[in-house]
PDB file of C-alpha atoms in Angstrom:
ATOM      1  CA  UNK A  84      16.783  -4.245 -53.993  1.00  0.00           C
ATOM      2  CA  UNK A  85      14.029  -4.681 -56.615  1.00  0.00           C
ATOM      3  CA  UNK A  86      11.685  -7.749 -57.177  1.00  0.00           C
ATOM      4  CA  UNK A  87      13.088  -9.459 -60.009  1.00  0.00           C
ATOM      5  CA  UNK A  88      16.190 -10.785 -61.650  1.00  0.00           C
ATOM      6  CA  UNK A  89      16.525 -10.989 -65.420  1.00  0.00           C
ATOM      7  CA  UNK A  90      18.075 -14.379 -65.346  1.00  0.00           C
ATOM      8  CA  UNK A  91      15.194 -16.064 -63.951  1.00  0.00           C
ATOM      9  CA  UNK A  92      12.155 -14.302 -65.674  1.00  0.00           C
ATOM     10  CA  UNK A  93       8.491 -13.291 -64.290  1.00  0.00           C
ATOM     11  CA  UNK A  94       5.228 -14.685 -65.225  1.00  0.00           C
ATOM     12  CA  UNK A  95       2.233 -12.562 -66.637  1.00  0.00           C
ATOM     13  CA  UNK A  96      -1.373 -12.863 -66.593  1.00  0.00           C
ATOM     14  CA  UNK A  97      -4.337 -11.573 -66.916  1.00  0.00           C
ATOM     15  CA  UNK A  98      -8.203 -11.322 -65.719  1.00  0.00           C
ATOM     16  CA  UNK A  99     -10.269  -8.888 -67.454  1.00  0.00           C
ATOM     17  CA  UNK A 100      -8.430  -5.286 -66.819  1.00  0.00           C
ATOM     18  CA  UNK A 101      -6.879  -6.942 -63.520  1.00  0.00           C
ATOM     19  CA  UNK A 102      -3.656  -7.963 -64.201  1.00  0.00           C
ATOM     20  CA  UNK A 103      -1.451 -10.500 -61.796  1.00  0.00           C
ATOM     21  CA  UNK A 104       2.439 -10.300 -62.555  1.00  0.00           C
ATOM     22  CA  UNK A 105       4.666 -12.873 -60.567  1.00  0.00           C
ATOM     23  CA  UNK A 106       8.634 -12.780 -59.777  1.00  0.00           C
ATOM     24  CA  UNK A 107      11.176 -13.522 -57.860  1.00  0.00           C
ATOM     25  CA  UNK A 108      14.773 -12.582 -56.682  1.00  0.00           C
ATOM     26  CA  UNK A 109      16.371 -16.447 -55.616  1.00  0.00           C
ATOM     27  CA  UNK A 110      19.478 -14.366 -54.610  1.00  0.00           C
ATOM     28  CA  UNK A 111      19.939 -16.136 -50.323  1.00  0.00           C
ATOM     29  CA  UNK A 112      17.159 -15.175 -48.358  1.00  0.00           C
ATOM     30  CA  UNK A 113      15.176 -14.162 -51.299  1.00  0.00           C
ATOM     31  CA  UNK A 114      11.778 -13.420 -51.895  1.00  0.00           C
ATOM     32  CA  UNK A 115       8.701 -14.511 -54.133  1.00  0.00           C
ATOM     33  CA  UNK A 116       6.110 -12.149 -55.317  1.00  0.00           C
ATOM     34  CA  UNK A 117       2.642 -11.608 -56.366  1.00  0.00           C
ATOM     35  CA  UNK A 118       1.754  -8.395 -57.777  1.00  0.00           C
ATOM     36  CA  UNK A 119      -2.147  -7.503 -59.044  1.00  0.00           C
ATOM     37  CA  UNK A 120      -3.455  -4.177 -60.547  1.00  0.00           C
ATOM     38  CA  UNK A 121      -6.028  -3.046 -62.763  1.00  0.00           C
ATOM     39  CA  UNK A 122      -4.915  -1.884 -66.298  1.00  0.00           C
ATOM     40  CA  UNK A 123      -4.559   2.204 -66.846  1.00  0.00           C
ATOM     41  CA  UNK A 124      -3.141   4.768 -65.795  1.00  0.00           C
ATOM     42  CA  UNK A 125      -2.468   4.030 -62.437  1.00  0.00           C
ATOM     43  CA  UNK A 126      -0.957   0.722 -63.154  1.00  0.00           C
ATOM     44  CA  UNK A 127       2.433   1.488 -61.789  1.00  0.00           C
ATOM     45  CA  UNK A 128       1.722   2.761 -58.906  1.00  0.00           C
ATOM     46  CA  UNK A 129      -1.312  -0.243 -58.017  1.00  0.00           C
ATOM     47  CA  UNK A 130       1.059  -2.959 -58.388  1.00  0.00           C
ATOM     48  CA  UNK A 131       3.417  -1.183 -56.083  1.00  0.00           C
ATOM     49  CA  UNK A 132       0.206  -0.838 -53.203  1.00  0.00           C
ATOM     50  CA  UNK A 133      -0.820  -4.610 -54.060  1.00  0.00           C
ATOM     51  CA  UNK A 134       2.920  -6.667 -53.717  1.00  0.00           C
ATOM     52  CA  UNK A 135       2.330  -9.605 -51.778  1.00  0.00           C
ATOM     53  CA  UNK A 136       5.866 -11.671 -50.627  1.00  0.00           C
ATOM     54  CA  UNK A 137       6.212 -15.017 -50.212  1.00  0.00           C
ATOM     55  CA  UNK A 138       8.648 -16.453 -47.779  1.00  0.00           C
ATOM     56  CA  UNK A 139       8.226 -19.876 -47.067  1.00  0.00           C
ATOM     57  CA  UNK A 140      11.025 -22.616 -46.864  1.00  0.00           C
ATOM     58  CA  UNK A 141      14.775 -21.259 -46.969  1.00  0.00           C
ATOM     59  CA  UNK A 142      17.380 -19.890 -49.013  1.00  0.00           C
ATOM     60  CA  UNK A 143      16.778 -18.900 -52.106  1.00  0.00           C
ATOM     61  CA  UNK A 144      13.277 -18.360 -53.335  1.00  0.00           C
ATOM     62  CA  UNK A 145      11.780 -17.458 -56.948  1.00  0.00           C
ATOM     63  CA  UNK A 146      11.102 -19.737 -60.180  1.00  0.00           C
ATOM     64  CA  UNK A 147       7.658 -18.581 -60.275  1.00  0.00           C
ATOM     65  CA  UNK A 148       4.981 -19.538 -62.165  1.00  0.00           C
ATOM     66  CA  UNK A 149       0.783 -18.639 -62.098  1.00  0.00           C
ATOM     67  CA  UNK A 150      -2.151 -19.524 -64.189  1.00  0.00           C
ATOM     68  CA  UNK A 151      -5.271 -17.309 -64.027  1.00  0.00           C
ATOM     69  CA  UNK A 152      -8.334 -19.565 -64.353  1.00  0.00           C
ATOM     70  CA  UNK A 153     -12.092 -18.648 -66.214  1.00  0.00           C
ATOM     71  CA  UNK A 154     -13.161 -17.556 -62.360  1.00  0.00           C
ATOM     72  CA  UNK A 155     -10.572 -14.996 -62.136  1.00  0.00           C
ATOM     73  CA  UNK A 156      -8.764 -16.693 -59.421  1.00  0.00           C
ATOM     74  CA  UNK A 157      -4.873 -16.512 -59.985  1.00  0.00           C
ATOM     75  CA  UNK A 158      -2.561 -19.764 -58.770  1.00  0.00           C
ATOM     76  CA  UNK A 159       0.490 -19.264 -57.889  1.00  0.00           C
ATOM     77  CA  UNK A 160       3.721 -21.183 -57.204  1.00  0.00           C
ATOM     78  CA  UNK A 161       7.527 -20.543 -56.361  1.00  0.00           C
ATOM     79  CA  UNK A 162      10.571 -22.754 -55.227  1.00  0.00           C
ATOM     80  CA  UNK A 163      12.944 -22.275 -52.057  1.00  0.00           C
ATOM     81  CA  UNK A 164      15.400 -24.743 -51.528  1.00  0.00           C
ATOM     82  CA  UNK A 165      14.399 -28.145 -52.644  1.00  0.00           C
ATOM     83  CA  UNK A 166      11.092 -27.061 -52.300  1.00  0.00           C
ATOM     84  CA  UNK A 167       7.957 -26.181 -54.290  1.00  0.00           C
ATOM     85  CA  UNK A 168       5.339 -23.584 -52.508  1.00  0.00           C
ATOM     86  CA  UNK A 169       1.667 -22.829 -53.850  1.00  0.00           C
ATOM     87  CA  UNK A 170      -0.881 -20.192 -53.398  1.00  0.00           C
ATOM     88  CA  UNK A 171      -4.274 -19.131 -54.950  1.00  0.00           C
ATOM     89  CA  UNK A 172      -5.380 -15.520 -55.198  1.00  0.00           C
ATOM     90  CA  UNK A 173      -9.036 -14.517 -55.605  1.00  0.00           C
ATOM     91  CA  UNK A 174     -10.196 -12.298 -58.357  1.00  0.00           C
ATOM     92  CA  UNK A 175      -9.865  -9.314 -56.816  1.00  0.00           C
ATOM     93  CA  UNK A 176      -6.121  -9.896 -55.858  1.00  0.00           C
ATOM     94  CA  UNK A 177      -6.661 -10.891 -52.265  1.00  0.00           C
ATOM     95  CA  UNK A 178      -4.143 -13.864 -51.050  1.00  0.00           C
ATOM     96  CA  UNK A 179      -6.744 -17.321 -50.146  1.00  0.00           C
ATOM     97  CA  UNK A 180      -4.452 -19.171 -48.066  1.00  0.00           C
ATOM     98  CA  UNK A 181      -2.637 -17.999 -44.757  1.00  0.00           C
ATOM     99  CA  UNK A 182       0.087 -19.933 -45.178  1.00  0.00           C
ATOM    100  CA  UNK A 183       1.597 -21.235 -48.643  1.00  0.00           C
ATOM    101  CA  UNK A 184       1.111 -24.886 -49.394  1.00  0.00           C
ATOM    102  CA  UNK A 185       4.459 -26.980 -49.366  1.00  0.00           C
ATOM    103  CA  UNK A 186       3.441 -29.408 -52.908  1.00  0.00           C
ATOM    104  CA  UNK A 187       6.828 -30.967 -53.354  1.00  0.00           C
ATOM    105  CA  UNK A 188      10.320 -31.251 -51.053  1.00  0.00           C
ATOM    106  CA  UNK A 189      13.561 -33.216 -51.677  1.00  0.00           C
ATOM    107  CA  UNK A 190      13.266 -31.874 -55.152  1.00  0.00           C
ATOM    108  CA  UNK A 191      17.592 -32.001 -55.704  1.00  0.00           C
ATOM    109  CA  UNK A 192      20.590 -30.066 -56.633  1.00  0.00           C
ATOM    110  CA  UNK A 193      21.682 -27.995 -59.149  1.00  0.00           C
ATOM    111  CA  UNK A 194      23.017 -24.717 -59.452  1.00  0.00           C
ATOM    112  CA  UNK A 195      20.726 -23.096 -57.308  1.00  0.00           C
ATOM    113  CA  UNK A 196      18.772 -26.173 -55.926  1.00  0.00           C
ATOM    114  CA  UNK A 197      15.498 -23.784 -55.701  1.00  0.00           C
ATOM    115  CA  UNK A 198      12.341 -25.993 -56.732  1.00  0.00           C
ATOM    116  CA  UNK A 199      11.368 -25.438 -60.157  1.00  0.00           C
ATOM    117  CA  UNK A 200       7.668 -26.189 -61.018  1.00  0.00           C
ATOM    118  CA  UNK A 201       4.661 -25.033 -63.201  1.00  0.00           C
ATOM    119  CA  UNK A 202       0.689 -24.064 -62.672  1.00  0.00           C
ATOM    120  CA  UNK A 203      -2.550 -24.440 -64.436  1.00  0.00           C
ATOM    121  CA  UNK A 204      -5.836 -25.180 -63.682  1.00  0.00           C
ATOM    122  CA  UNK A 205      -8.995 -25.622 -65.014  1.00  0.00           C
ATOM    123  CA  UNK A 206     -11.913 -22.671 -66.116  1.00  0.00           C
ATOM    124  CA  UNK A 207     -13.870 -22.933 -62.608  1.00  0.00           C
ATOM    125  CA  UNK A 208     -10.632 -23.446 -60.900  1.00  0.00           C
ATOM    126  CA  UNK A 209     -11.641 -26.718 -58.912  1.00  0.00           C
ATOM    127  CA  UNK A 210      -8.890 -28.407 -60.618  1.00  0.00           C
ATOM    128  CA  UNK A 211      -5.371 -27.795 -59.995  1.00  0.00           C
ATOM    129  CA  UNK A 212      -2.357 -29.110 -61.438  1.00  0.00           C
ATOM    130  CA  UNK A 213       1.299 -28.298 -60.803  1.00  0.00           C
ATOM    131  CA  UNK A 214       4.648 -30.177 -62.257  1.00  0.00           C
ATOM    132  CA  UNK A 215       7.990 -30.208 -60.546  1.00  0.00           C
ATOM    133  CA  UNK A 216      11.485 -31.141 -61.622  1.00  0.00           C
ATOM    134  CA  UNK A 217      13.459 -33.261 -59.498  1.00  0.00           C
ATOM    135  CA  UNK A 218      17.134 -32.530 -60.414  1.00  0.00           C
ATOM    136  CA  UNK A 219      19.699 -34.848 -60.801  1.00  0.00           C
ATOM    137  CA  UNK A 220      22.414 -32.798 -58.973  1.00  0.00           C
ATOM    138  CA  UNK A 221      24.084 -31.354 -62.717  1.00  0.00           C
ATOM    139  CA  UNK A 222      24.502 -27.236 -62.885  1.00  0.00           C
ATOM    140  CA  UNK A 223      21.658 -26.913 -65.232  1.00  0.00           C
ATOM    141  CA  UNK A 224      19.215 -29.186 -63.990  1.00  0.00           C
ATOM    142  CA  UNK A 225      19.330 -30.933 -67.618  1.00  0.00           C
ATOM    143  CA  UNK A 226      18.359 -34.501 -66.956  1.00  0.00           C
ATOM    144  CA  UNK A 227      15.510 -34.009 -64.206  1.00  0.00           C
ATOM    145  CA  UNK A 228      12.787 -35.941 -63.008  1.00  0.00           C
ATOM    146  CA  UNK A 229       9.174 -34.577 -63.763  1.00  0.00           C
ATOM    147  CA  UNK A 230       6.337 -34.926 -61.232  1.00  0.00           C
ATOM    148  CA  UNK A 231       3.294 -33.884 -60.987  1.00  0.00           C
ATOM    149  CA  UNK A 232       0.178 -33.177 -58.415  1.00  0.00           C
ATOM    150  CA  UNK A 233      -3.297 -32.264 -58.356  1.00  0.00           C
ATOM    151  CA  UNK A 234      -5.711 -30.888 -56.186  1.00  0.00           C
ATOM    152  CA  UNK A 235      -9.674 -31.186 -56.767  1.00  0.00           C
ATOM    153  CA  UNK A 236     -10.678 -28.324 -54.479  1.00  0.00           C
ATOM    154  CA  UNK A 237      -9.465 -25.172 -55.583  1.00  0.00           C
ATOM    155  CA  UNK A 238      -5.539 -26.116 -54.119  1.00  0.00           C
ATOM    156  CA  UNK A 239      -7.187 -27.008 -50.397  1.00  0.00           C
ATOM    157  CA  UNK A 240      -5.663 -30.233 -50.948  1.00  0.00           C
ATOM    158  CA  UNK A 241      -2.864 -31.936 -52.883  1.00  0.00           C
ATOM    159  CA  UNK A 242      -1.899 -35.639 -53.679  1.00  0.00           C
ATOM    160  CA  UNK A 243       1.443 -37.000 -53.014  1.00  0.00           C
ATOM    161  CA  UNK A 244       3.407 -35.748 -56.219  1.00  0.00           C
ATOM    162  CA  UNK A 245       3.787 -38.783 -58.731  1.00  0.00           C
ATOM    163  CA  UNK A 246       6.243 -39.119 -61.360  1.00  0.00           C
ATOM    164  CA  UNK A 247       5.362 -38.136 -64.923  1.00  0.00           C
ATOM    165  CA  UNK A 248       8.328 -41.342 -66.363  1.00  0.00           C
ATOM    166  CA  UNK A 249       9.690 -38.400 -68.213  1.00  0.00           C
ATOM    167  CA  UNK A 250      13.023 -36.631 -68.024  1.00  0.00           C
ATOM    168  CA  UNK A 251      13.278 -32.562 -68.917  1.00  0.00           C
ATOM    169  CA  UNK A 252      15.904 -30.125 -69.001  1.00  0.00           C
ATOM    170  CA  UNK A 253      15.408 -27.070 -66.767  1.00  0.00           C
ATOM    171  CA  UNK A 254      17.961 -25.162 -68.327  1.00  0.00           C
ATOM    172  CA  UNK A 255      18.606 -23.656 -64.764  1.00  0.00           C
ATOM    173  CA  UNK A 256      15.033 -22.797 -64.413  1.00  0.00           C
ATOM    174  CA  UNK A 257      14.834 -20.650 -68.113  1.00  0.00           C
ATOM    175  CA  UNK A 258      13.466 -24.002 -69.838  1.00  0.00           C
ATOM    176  CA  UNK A 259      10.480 -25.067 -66.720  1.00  0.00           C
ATOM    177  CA  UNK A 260       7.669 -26.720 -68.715  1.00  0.00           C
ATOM    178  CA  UNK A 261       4.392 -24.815 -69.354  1.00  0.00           C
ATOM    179  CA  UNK A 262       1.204 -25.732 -68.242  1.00  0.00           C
ATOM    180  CA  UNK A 263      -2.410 -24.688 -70.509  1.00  0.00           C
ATOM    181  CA  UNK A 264      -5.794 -26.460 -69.770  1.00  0.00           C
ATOM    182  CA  UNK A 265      -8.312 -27.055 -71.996  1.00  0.00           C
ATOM    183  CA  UNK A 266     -11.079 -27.998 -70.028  1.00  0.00           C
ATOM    184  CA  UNK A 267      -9.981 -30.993 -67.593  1.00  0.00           C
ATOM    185  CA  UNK A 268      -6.807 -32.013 -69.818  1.00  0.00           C
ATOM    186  CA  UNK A 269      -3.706 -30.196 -68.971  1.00  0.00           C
ATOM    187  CA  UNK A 270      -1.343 -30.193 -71.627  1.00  0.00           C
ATOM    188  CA  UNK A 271       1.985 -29.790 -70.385  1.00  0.00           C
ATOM    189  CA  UNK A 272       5.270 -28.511 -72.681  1.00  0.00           C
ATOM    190  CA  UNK A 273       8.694 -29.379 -72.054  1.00  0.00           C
ATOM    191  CA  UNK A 274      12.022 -30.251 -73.434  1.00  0.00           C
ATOM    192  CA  UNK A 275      12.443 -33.746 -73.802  1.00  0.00           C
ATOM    193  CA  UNK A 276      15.915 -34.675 -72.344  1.00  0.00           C
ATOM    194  CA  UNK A 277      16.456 -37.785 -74.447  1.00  0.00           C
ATOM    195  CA  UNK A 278      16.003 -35.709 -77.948  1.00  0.00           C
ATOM    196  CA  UNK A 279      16.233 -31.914 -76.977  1.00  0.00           C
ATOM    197  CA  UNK A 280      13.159 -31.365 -78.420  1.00  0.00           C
ATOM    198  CA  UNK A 281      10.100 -29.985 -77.161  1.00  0.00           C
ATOM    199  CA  UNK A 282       7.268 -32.041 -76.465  1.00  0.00           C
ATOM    200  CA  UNK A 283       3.863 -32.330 -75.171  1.00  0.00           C
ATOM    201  CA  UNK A 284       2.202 -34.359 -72.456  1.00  0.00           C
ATOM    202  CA  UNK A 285      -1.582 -34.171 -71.884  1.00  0.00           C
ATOM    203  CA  UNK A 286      -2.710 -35.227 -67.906  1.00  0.00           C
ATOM    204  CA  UNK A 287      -6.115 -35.616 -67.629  1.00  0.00           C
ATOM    205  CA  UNK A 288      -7.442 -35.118 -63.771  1.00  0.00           C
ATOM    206  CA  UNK A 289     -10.830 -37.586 -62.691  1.00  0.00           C
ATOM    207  CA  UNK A 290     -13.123 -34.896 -61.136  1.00  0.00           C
ATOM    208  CA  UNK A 291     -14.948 -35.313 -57.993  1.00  0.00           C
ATOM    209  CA  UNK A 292     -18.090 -33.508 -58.173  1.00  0.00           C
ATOM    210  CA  UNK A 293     -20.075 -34.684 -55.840  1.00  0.00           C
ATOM    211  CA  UNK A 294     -17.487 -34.568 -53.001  1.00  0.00           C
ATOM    212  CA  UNK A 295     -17.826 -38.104 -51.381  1.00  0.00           C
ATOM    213  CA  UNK A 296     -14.008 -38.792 -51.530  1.00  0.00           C
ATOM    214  CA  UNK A 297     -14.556 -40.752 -54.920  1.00  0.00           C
ATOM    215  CA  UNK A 298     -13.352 -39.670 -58.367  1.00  0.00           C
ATOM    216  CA  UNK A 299     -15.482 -39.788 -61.726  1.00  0.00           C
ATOM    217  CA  UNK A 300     -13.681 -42.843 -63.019  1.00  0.00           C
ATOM    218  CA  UNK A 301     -14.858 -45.420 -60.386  1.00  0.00           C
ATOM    219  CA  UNK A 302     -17.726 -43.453 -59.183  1.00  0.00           C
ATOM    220  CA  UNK A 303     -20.791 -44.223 -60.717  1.00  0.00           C
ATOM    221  CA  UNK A 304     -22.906 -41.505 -60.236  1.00  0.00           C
ATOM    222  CA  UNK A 305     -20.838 -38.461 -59.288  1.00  0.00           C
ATOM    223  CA  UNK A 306     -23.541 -36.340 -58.754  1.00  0.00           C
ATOM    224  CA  UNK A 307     -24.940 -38.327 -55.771  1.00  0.00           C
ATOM    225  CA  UNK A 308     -22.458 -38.548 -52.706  1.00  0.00           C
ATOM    226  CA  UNK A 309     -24.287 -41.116 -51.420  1.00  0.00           C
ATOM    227  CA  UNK A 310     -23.647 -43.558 -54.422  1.00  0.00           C
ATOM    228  CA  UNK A 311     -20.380 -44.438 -54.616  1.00  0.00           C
ATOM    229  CA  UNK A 312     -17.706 -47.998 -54.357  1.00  0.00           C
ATOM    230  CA  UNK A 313     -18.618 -49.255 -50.475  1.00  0.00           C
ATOM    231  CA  UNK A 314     -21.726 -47.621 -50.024  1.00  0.00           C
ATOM    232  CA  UNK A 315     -24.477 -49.622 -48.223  1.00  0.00           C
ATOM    233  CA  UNK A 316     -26.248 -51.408 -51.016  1.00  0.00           C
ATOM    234  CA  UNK A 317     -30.186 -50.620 -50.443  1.00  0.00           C
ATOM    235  CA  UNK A 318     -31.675 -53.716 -52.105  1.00  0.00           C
ATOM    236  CA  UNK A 319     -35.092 -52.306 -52.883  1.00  0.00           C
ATOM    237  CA  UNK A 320     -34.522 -48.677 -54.146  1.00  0.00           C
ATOM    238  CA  UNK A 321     -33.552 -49.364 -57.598  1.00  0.00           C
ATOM    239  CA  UNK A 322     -29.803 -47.490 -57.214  1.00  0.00           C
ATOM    240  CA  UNK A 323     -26.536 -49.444 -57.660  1.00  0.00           C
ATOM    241  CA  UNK A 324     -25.532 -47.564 -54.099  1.00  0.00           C
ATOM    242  CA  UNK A 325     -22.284 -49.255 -54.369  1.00  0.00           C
ATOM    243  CA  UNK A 326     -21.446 -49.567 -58.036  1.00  0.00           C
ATOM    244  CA  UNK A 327     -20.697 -53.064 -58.201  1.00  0.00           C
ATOM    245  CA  UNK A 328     -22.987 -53.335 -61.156  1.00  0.00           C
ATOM    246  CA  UNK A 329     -25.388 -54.297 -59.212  1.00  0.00           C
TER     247      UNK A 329
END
C-alpha cells in the first residue's frame, strides 16, 4: 500500500495556504498522484479526501514532478513505461484535463524504463515547458538524451519534443533536472554527463498572444491576429498585414 516510495522522492508546492504534494509508487502497475489541501489543522486528513491517481500508459508509473504557477494552477507530470504523462490542476485543486496528455514516448531503458521528466511554467501559466530524458539503455540512466516541449495554451497543446544537444545523468530518476521560470525564460538544472557537474540551461519560449497560430518572433504585431506572415496585404490601410516589411 501507501502512495510513495522513498527511493524515488515526491514533489512539493505551494499556492497561498493550498498546498499540492505529488508522488508516486513505480512498483508494476503503479500509480501517480496528486494530492491538494489547505494548510492547518486539518491538513492530514484534506489531502487524504483530495488524492487524485493517475494511470495512464503501463507498468510502472511515478517520477513525478509539478510546478505551481503565479495563477495558482498546479502542472503536473509522471512517467509509465517509456512514457511521459502531463496534467494541469486549477487553483482550487480540481483536475483540468479528462484524460492525461501523452508529451513524450519511446523515451528508453534503464532500470526501470519509467519516463523521467520535469515541469515549469510561466506566472499566468500560458506557457508550459516540460524536459524529458531519453535513456541510453544503462541501469542508471547516466548518459541520457534531454528533450524538451512546450505548450502556449495552458498545456492544451504540445510541440513535438525536440532535443536540448545535451546529455544528463538521471541517476535512476534521483538526479531529473529542475525546472524554475523567471518570466518567459525557463532555466533548467541538470548534471552535465560529460563533467558531472551541474549546470544550467535557460529556454526561452516565443509567446503567442494574439492567438493567430504565429509566435512573437516572426509575428509582427502580436497583438493583432489579423497581422501576421501570409496575411492578405491591404495596400491602402497603412498596416504591414503580412510583415514582409512592407
Amino acid at each position: 500500500g501507501g502512495i510513495w516510495r522513498a527511493d524515488t522522492g515526491i514533489r512539493m508546492r505551494s499556492n497561498g495556504n493550498r498546498l499540492f504534494l505529488a508522488s508516486g509508487v513505480p512498483d508494476p502497475g503503479g500509480t501517480a498522484y496528486l494530492l491538494h489541501a489547505e494548510a492547518g489543522g486539518g491538513l492530514v486528513g484534506e489531502l487524504v479526501a483530495n488524492t487524485w491517481s493517475h494511470t495512464s500508459g503501463s507498468e510502472r508509473r511515478g517520477f513525478v514532478d509539478t510546478y505551481v504557477d503565479g495563477v495558482g494552477h498546479a502542472h503536473f507530470t509522471y512517467g509509465a513505461y517509456h512514457e511521459v504523462y502531463y496534467n494541469r490542476y486549477d487553483p482550487w485543486g480540481e483536475r483540468v484535463f479528462d484524460s492525461d496528455i501523452r508529451l513524450g514516448d519511446g523515451l528508453g531503458d534503464w532500470h526501470m524504463s519509467t519516463g523521467l521528466s520535469a515541469v515549469g511554467a510561466s506566472d499566468d501559466g500560458e506557457t508550459v515547458v516540460a524536459v524529458m530524458l531519453v535513456a541510453n539503455g544503462s541501469q542508471q540512466a547516466s548518459d541520457s538524451d534531454l528533450l524538451w516541449a512546450y505548450s502556449l495554451d495552458s498545456g492544451q497543446h504540445w510541440n513535438e519534443p525536440e532535443d536540448l544537444g545535451v546529455n544528463t545523468n538521471g541517476g535512476e530518476g534521483r538526479l531529473r533536472p529542475r525546472i524554475v521560470a523567471v518570466g518567459n525564460d525557463f532555466l533548467r538544472f541538470y548534471k552535465d554527463s560529460s563533467s558531472g557537474s551541474i549546470q544550467r540551461m535557460t529556454m526561452y519560449v516565443e509567446r503567442d498572444d494574439d492567438g493567430d497560430g504565429y509566435t512573437s518572433d516572426v509575428d509582427c504585431d502580436d497583438d493583432d491576429p489579423t497581422v501576421h506572415p501570409g496575411a492578405s496585404e491591404e495596400c491602402t490601410d497603412g498596416v504591414d498585414n503580412d510583415c514582409d516589411g512592407d
